[in-house]
Amino acid sequence: MNSKQEFIEGVRRAAEGTPYAVTEQPYGFDLTVDVTSKRWLTLTAAHGIKRVFTHEVHLRDDGRYGITDVDNQVSYNGSGAGGVSLTAMKKFSRGRVMSYSRRIEFGVDADTGTMGKVVDYSFRAGEGRDLVRGVARQQGWKERMNGEQRGALWVAGLTVVALVGAFGAIGIAALLG
């Protein structure tokens, strides 16, 4: 197993040429879609979308790590045709986020005047996790669930037990009554 710093540097190297940026944190590092890159900046400015997707990677001293996905999305739209209109939406997810999105728009290119695709992008939440996991495997690190994910599993398990108990009691009462 390599050190925490070697792990961080390995992920930083693996992220070169991708839309991801590595930022060191007290718990390890964040791997975030770099919305300051030209591709994302143009897209978000032109279409009123701001999405910041971060993988918080928590590194432990025992050679284990955990990944928590944090998805923040804000969209807004304003128009003045026939009056003033403003719409906005905020969406937030944290834990293990499974997400895939694709956006394709056709229109006239302002520079050339030709018709064609003016927007064509896709995003899969698992890409960043895969990048981190690949470096972890190479360096001998082992993944474990973070607290949020373990907590969610406990809540789900207790909910199932409560539902089975409640419906079981109703079924028994129906049979006896």
C-alpha atoms as an extended CHARMM CRD file, in Angstrom:
* protein
*
       177  EXT
         1         1  MET       CA              0.0000000000        0.0000000000        0.0000000000  PROA      1               0.0000000000
         2         2  ASN       CA              1.2730000000        3.4530000000       -0.9080000000  PROA      2               0.0000000000
         3         3  SER       CA              0.9300000000        6.5540000000        1.2720000000  PROA      3               0.0000000000
         4         4  LYS       CA             -2.0620000000        8.8860000000        1.2020000000  PROA      4               0.0000000000
         5         5  GLN       CA             -0.0270000000       11.4640000000       -0.7120000000  PROA      5               0.0000000000
         6         6  GLU       CA              0.9830000000        8.8720000000       -3.3360000000  PROA      6               0.0000000000
         7         7  PHE       CA             -2.6660000000        7.8920000000       -3.7220000000  PROA      7               0.0000000000
         8         8  ILE       CA             -3.6940000000       11.5320000000       -4.2130000000  PROA      8               0.0000000000
         9         9  GLU       CA             -0.9110000000       12.1150000000       -6.7540000000  PROA      9               0.0000000000
        10        10  GLY       CA             -1.8850000000        8.9100000000       -8.5850000000  PROA      10              0.0000000000
        11        11  VAL       CA             -5.4820000000       10.1210000000       -8.9210000000  PROA      11              0.0000000000
        12        12  ARG       CA             -4.2560000000       13.5540000000       -9.9990000000  PROA      12              0.0000000000
        13        13  ARG       CA             -2.2010000000       11.9320000000      -12.7990000000  PROA      13              0.0000000000
        14        14  ALA       CA             -5.1140000000        9.6980000000      -13.8220000000  PROA      14              0.0000000000
        15        15  ALA       CA             -7.4090000000       12.7570000000      -14.0010000000  PROA      15              0.0000000000
        16        16  GLU       CA             -5.1530000000       14.6100000000      -16.4580000000  PROA      16              0.0000000000
        17        17  GLY       CA             -6.9880000000       15.1350000000      -19.7410000000  PROA      17              0.0000000000
        18        18  THR       CA            -10.3900000000       14.4800000000      -18.1280000000  PROA      18              0.0000000000
        19        19  PRO       CA            -12.9500000000       17.0120000000      -16.8930000000  PROA      19              0.0000000000
        20        20  TYR       CA            -11.9700000000       16.2110000000      -13.2700000000  PROA      20              0.0000000000
        21        21  ALA       CA             -9.8600000000       18.2250000000      -10.8280000000  PROA      21              0.0000000000
        22        22  VAL       CA             -8.3200000000       16.9710000000       -7.5550000000  PROA      22              0.0000000000
        23        23  THR       CA             -8.4550000000       19.1680000000       -4.4520000000  PROA      23              0.0000000000
        24        24  GLU       CA             -6.7600000000       17.9880000000       -1.2620000000  PROA      24              0.0000000000
        25        25  GLN       CA             -8.9150000000       18.0500000000        1.8880000000  PROA      25              0.0000000000
        26        26  PRO       CA             -8.2540000000       17.2150000000        5.5720000000  PROA      26              0.0000000000
        27        27  TYR       CA            -10.0920000000       13.8800000000        5.0940000000  PROA      27              0.0000000000
        28        28  GLY       CA             -8.2870000000       13.0080000000        1.8350000000  PROA      28              0.0000000000
        29        29  PHE       CA             -9.3510000000       14.6930000000       -1.3920000000  PROA      29              0.0000000000
        30        30  ASP       CA            -12.2310000000       15.7380000000       -3.6040000000  PROA      30              0.0000000000
        31        31  LEU       CA            -12.4690000000       14.6950000000       -7.2320000000  PROA      31              0.0000000000
        32        32  THR       CA            -14.7530000000       17.2840000000       -8.8500000000  PROA      32              0.0000000000
        33        33  VAL       CA            -15.9860000000       17.8380000000      -12.3870000000  PROA      33              0.0000000000
        34        34  ASP       CA            -14.0550000000       20.9690000000      -13.3290000000  PROA      34              0.0000000000
        35        35  VAL       CA            -16.8140000000       23.3870000000      -14.3080000000  PROA      35              0.0000000000
        36        36  THR       CA            -14.2190000000       26.0940000000      -15.0140000000  PROA      36              0.0000000000
        37        37  SER       CA            -13.0280000000       24.2190000000      -18.1030000000  PROA      37              0.0000000000
        38        38  LYS       CA            -14.0390000000       25.8770000000      -21.3780000000  PROA      38              0.0000000000
        39        39  ARG       CA            -16.3460000000       23.0060000000      -22.3550000000  PROA      39              0.0000000000
        40        40  TRP       CA            -18.3990000000       23.1270000000      -19.1500000000  PROA      40              0.0000000000
        41        41  LEU       CA            -18.2520000000       26.9010000000      -18.6800000000  PROA      41              0.0000000000
        42        42  THR       CA            -19.7130000000       27.5550000000      -22.1360000000  PROA      42              0.0000000000
        43        43  LEU       CA            -22.4150000000       24.9300000000      -21.6410000000  PROA      43              0.0000000000
        44        44  THR       CA            -23.4760000000       26.1610000000      -18.2130000000  PROA      44              0.0000000000
        45        45  ALA       CA            -23.5020000000       29.8290000000      -19.2190000000  PROA      45              0.0000000000
        46        46  ALA       CA            -25.4540000000       29.2660000000      -22.4200000000  PROA      46              0.0000000000
        47        47  HSD       CA            -28.0870000000       26.9510000000      -20.9560000000  PROA      47              0.0000000000
        48        48  GLY       CA            -28.5890000000       28.1340000000      -17.3850000000  PROA      48              0.0000000000
        49        49  ILE       CA            -27.2280000000       24.9570000000      -15.8370000000  PROA      49              0.0000000000
        50        50  LYS       CA            -24.7760000000       24.7350000000      -13.0170000000  PROA      50              0.0000000000
        51        51  ARG       CA            -23.8660000000       21.2590000000      -11.9070000000  PROA      51              0.0000000000
        52        52  VAL       CA            -21.0870000000       20.5260000000       -9.5060000000  PROA      52              0.0000000000
        53        53  PHE       CA            -20.4500000000       16.8180000000       -9.0340000000  PROA      53              0.0000000000
        54        54  THR       CA            -17.8660000000       15.8480000000       -6.4340000000  PROA      54              0.0000000000
        55        55  HSD       CA            -16.5510000000       12.5330000000       -5.1710000000  PROA      55              0.0000000000
        56        56  GLU       CA            -15.3560000000       13.0470000000       -1.5900000000  PROA      56              0.0000000000
        57        57  VAL       CA            -12.6190000000       10.4650000000       -1.0470000000  PROA      57              0.0000000000
        58        58  HSD       CA            -11.9360000000        9.7770000000        2.6290000000  PROA      58              0.0000000000
        59        59  LEU       CA             -8.5560000000        8.1440000000        3.2610000000  PROA      59              0.0000000000
        60        60  ARG       CA             -7.8950000000        6.1550000000        6.4340000000  PROA      60              0.0000000000
        61        61  ASP       CA             -4.5690000000        5.2870000000        7.9740000000  PROA      61              0.0000000000
        62        62  ASP       CA             -5.2740000000        1.5350000000        7.6790000000  PROA      62              0.0000000000
        63        63  GLY       CA             -5.1790000000        1.5990000000        3.8530000000  PROA      63              0.0000000000
        64        64  ARG       CA             -8.9200000000        1.8570000000        3.3760000000  PROA      64              0.0000000000
        65        65  TYR       CA            -10.8510000000        4.5720000000        1.5940000000  PROA      65              0.0000000000
        66        66  GLY       CA            -14.4700000000        5.5470000000        1.0860000000  PROA      66              0.0000000000
        67        67  ILE       CA            -16.1460000000        7.5330000000       -1.6600000000  PROA      67              0.0000000000
        68        68  THR       CA            -19.1520000000        9.7810000000       -1.0350000000  PROA      68              0.0000000000
        69        69  ASP       CA            -20.8390000000       11.2940000000       -4.0900000000  PROA      69              0.0000000000
        70        70  VAL       CA            -22.1380000000       14.8540000000       -3.7950000000  PROA      70              0.0000000000
        71        71  ASP       CA            -24.3310000000       16.1130000000       -6.6600000000  PROA      71              0.0000000000
        72        72  ASN       CA            -25.4070000000       19.7690000000       -6.6670000000  PROA      72              0.0000000000
        73        73  GLN       CA            -27.4390000000       20.9710000000       -9.6010000000  PROA      73              0.0000000000
        74        74  VAL       CA            -28.9980000000       24.3700000000      -10.1570000000  PROA      74              0.0000000000
        75        75  SER       CA            -30.8470000000       25.3500000000      -13.3000000000  PROA      75              0.0000000000
        76        76  TYR       CA            -32.4050000000       28.6580000000      -14.1170000000  PROA      76              0.0000000000
        77        77  ASN       CA            -34.1870000000       30.2420000000      -17.0330000000  PROA      77              0.0000000000
        78        78  GLY       CA            -35.3340000000       33.7900000000      -17.6220000000  PROA      78              0.0000000000
        79        79  SER       CA            -37.1850000000       35.2940000000      -20.5390000000  PROA      79              0.0000000000
        80        80  GLY       CA            -38.7510000000       38.6030000000      -21.3280000000  PROA      80              0.0000000000
        81        81  ALA       CA            -41.0650000000       37.5890000000      -24.1810000000  PROA      81              0.0000000000
        82        82  GLY       CA            -44.5450000000       38.7590000000      -23.2440000000  PROA      82              0.0000000000
        83        83  GLY       CA            -43.4500000000       39.6860000000      -19.7450000000  PROA      83              0.0000000000
        84        84  VAL       CA            -40.8400000000       38.7570000000      -17.2210000000  PROA      84              0.0000000000
        85        85  SER       CA            -40.4760000000       35.1180000000      -16.3050000000  PROA      85              0.0000000000
        86        86  LEU       CA            -37.8950000000       33.4550000000      -14.1030000000  PROA      86              0.0000000000
        87        87  THR       CA            -37.7470000000       29.7930000000      -13.1640000000  PROA      87              0.0000000000
        88        88  ALA       CA            -35.1750000000       28.0970000000      -10.9980000000  PROA      88              0.0000000000
        89        89  MET       CA            -34.5490000000       24.6220000000       -9.6130000000  PROA      89              0.0000000000
        90        90  LYS       CA            -32.0790000000       23.2700000000       -7.0380000000  PROA      90              0.0000000000
        91        91  LYS       CA            -31.3260000000       19.5780000000       -6.6410000000  PROA      91              0.0000000000
        92        92  PHE       CA            -28.9520000000       18.0000000000       -4.1200000000  PROA      92              0.0000000000
        93        93  SER       CA            -27.9360000000       14.3650000000       -3.5810000000  PROA      93              0.0000000000
        94        94  ARG       CA            -25.3400000000       12.8640000000       -1.2630000000  PROA      94              0.0000000000
        95        95  GLY       CA            -24.2210000000        9.2750000000       -0.6960000000  PROA      95              0.0000000000
        96        96  ARG       CA            -23.9940000000        6.8830000000       -3.6490000000  PROA      96              0.0000000000
        97        97  VAL       CA            -25.4250000000        8.6580000000       -6.6690000000  PROA      97              0.0000000000
        98        98  MET       CA            -26.2560000000        6.6670000000       -9.7790000000  PROA      98              0.0000000000
        99        99  SER       CA            -26.7780000000        9.1760000000      -12.5550000000  PROA      99              0.0000000000
       100       100  TYR       CA            -26.4530000000        9.3570000000      -16.3070000000  PROA      100             0.0000000000
       101       101  SER       CA            -27.4400000000       12.3400000000      -18.3840000000  PROA      101             0.0000000000
       102       102  ARG       CA            -27.0790000000       13.2630000000      -22.0050000000  PROA      102             0.0000000000
       103       103  ARG       CA            -28.0220000000       16.4440000000      -23.7530000000  PROA      103             0.0000000000
       104       104  ILE       CA            -28.0920000000       17.0030000000      -27.5100000000  PROA      104             0.0000000000
       105       105  GLU       CA            -29.3640000000       20.2020000000      -29.0920000000  PROA      105             0.0000000000
       106       106  PHE       CA            -29.5110000000       21.1900000000      -32.7250000000  PROA      106             0.0000000000
       107       107  GLY       CA            -29.3880000000       24.7410000000      -33.9800000000  PROA      107             0.0000000000
       108       108  VAL       CA            -27.5470000000       27.2580000000      -36.0950000000  PROA      108             0.0000000000
       109       109  ASP       CA            -23.8540000000       27.7890000000      -35.3430000000  PROA      109             0.0000000000
       110       110  ALA       CA            -23.4300000000       31.5210000000      -34.6510000000  PROA      110             0.0000000000
       111       111  ASP       CA            -19.9310000000       31.5620000000      -36.1960000000  PROA      111             0.0000000000
       112       112  THR       CA            -20.5460000000       29.6440000000      -39.4390000000  PROA      112             0.0000000000
       113       113  GLY       CA            -24.3110000000       29.9300000000      -39.9260000000  PROA      113             0.0000000000
       114       114  THR       CA            -24.5910000000       26.1860000000      -40.5580000000  PROA      114             0.0000000000
       115       115  MET       CA            -27.1920000000       23.9010000000      -39.0270000000  PROA      115             0.0000000000
       116       116  GLY       CA            -25.9970000000       21.0940000000      -36.7760000000  PROA      116             0.0000000000
       117       117  LYS       CA            -25.3680000000       19.9660000000      -33.2130000000  PROA      117             0.0000000000
       118       118  VAL       CA            -24.6600000000       22.9200000000      -30.9760000000  PROA      118             0.0000000000
       119       119  VAL       CA            -24.6890000000       20.9500000000      -27.7190000000  PROA      119             0.0000000000
       120       120  ASP       CA            -23.6300000000       17.3310000000      -27.3240000000  PROA      120             0.0000000000
       121       121  TYR       CA            -22.4580000000       16.0950000000      -23.9540000000  PROA      121             0.0000000000
       122       122  SER       CA            -23.0020000000       13.2330000000      -21.5690000000  PROA      122             0.0000000000
       123       123  PHE       CA            -22.2360000000       12.6700000000      -17.9030000000  PROA      123             0.0000000000
       124       124  ARG       CA            -22.0730000000        9.4180000000      -15.9260000000  PROA      124             0.0000000000
       125       125  ALA       CA            -21.6290000000        9.6930000000      -12.1570000000  PROA      125             0.0000000000
       126       126  GLY       CA            -19.6320000000        6.4530000000      -11.9940000000  PROA      126             0.0000000000
       127       127  GLU       CA            -16.7530000000        7.7410000000      -14.1630000000  PROA      127             0.0000000000
       128       128  GLY       CA            -15.0640000000        9.5360000000      -11.2620000000  PROA      128             0.0000000000
       129       129  ARG       CA            -15.5250000000        6.5710000000       -8.9060000000  PROA      129             0.0000000000
       130       130  ASP       CA            -14.0200000000        4.2750000000      -11.5440000000  PROA      130             0.0000000000
       131       131  LEU       CA            -11.0080000000        6.5770000000      -11.8730000000  PROA      131             0.0000000000
       132       132  VAL       CA            -10.4070000000        6.5240000000       -8.0870000000  PROA      132             0.0000000000
       133       133  ARG       CA            -10.9660000000        2.7610000000       -7.8400000000  PROA      133             0.0000000000
       134       134  GLY       CA             -8.4730000000        2.0610000000      -10.6370000000  PROA      134             0.0000000000
       135       135  VAL       CA             -5.7060000000        3.9600000000       -8.8440000000  PROA      135             0.0000000000
       136       136  ALA       CA             -6.6710000000        2.3290000000       -5.5260000000  PROA      136             0.0000000000
       137       137  ARG       CA             -6.3660000000       -1.1680000000       -7.0170000000  PROA      137             0.0000000000
       138       138  GLN       CA             -2.9370000000       -0.3690000000       -8.4610000000  PROA      138             0.0000000000
       139       139  GLN       CA             -1.7250000000        0.9120000000       -5.1000000000  PROA      139             0.0000000000
       140       140  GLY       CA             -3.2740000000       -1.7390000000       -2.8360000000  PROA      140             0.0000000000
       141       141  TRP       CA             -5.9810000000        0.3600000000       -1.1520000000  PROA      141             0.0000000000
       142       142  LYS       CA             -9.2980000000       -1.2680000000       -0.1190000000  PROA      142             0.0000000000
       143       143  GLU       CA            -12.6930000000        0.4280000000       -0.4230000000  PROA      143             0.0000000000
       144       144  ARG       CA            -15.1610000000        0.5880000000        2.4490000000  PROA      144             0.0000000000
       145       145  MET       CA            -18.4850000000        2.3660000000        2.8150000000  PROA      145             0.0000000000
       146       146  ASN       CA            -18.5320000000        5.7930000000        4.4240000000  PROA      146             0.0000000000
       147       147  GLY       CA            -20.8470000000        6.5940000000        7.3330000000  PROA      147             0.0000000000
       148       148  GLU       CA            -23.6480000000        7.9770000000        5.1710000000  PROA      148             0.0000000000
       149       149  GLN       CA            -23.8670000000        4.7820000000        3.1510000000  PROA      149             0.0000000000
       150       150  ARG       CA            -23.7110000000        2.4980000000        6.1920000000  PROA      150             0.0000000000
       151       151  GLY       CA            -26.3830000000        4.6350000000        7.8780000000  PROA      151             0.0000000000
       152       152  ALA       CA            -28.6300000000        4.4380000000        4.8220000000  PROA      152             0.0000000000
       153       153  LEU       CA            -28.3160000000        0.6340000000        4.7820000000  PROA      153             0.0000000000
       154       154  TRP       CA            -29.3080000000        0.4610000000        8.4680000000  PROA      154             0.0000000000
       155       155  VAL       CA            -32.3550000000        2.6920000000        7.8750000000  PROA      155             0.0000000000
       156       156  ALA       CA            -33.3940000000        0.5950000000        4.8550000000  PROA      156             0.0000000000
       157       157  GLY       CA            -32.9800000000       -2.6380000000        6.8340000000  PROA      157             0.0000000000
       158       158  LEU       CA            -34.9590000000       -1.3440000000        9.8090000000  PROA      158             0.0000000000
       159       159  THR       CA            -37.7040000000       -0.1010000000        7.4750000000  PROA      159             0.0000000000
       160       160  VAL       CA            -38.0220000000       -3.5640000000        5.9180000000  PROA      160             0.0000000000
       161       161  VAL       CA            -38.1840000000       -5.1750000000        9.3770000000  PROA      161             0.0000000000
       162       162  ALA       CA            -40.8470000000       -2.6720000000       10.5120000000  PROA      162             0.0000000000
       163       163  LEU       CA            -42.9360000000       -3.2180000000        7.3690000000  PROA      163             0.0000000000
       164       164  VAL       CA            -42.7310000000       -6.9970000000        7.6430000000  PROA      164             0.0000000000
       165       165  GLY       CA            -43.6870000000       -6.7630000000       11.3140000000  PROA      165             0.0000000000
       166       166  ALA       CA            -46.6130000000       -4.4340000000       10.6520000000  PROA      166             0.0000000000
       167       167  PHE       CA            -48.0030000000       -6.4100000000        7.7110000000  PROA      167             0.0000000000
       168       168  GLY       CA            -47.3600000000       -9.6740000000        9.5220000000  PROA      168             0.0000000000
       169       169  ALA       CA            -49.3870000000       -8.4830000000       12.5200000000  PROA      169             0.0000000000
       170       170  ILE       CA            -52.2360000000       -7.3490000000       10.2400000000  PROA      170             0.0000000000
       171       171  GLY       CA            -52.1920000000      -10.7380000000        8.4810000000  PROA      171             0.0000000000
       172       172  ILE       CA            -52.2860000000      -12.6460000000       11.7740000000  PROA      172             0.0000000000
       173       173  ALA       CA            -55.1140000000      -10.4410000000       13.0790000000  PROA      173             0.0000000000
       174       174  ALA       CA            -57.0670000000      -11.0670000000        9.8650000000  PROA      174             0.0000000000
       175       175  LEU       CA            -56.6050000000      -14.8280000000       10.2030000000  PROA      175             0.0000000000
       176       176  LEU       CA            -57.6760000000      -14.8390000000       13.8470000000  PROA      176             0.0000000000
       177       177  GLY       CA            -60.5500000000      -12.3810000000       13.4220000000  PROA      177             0.0000000000
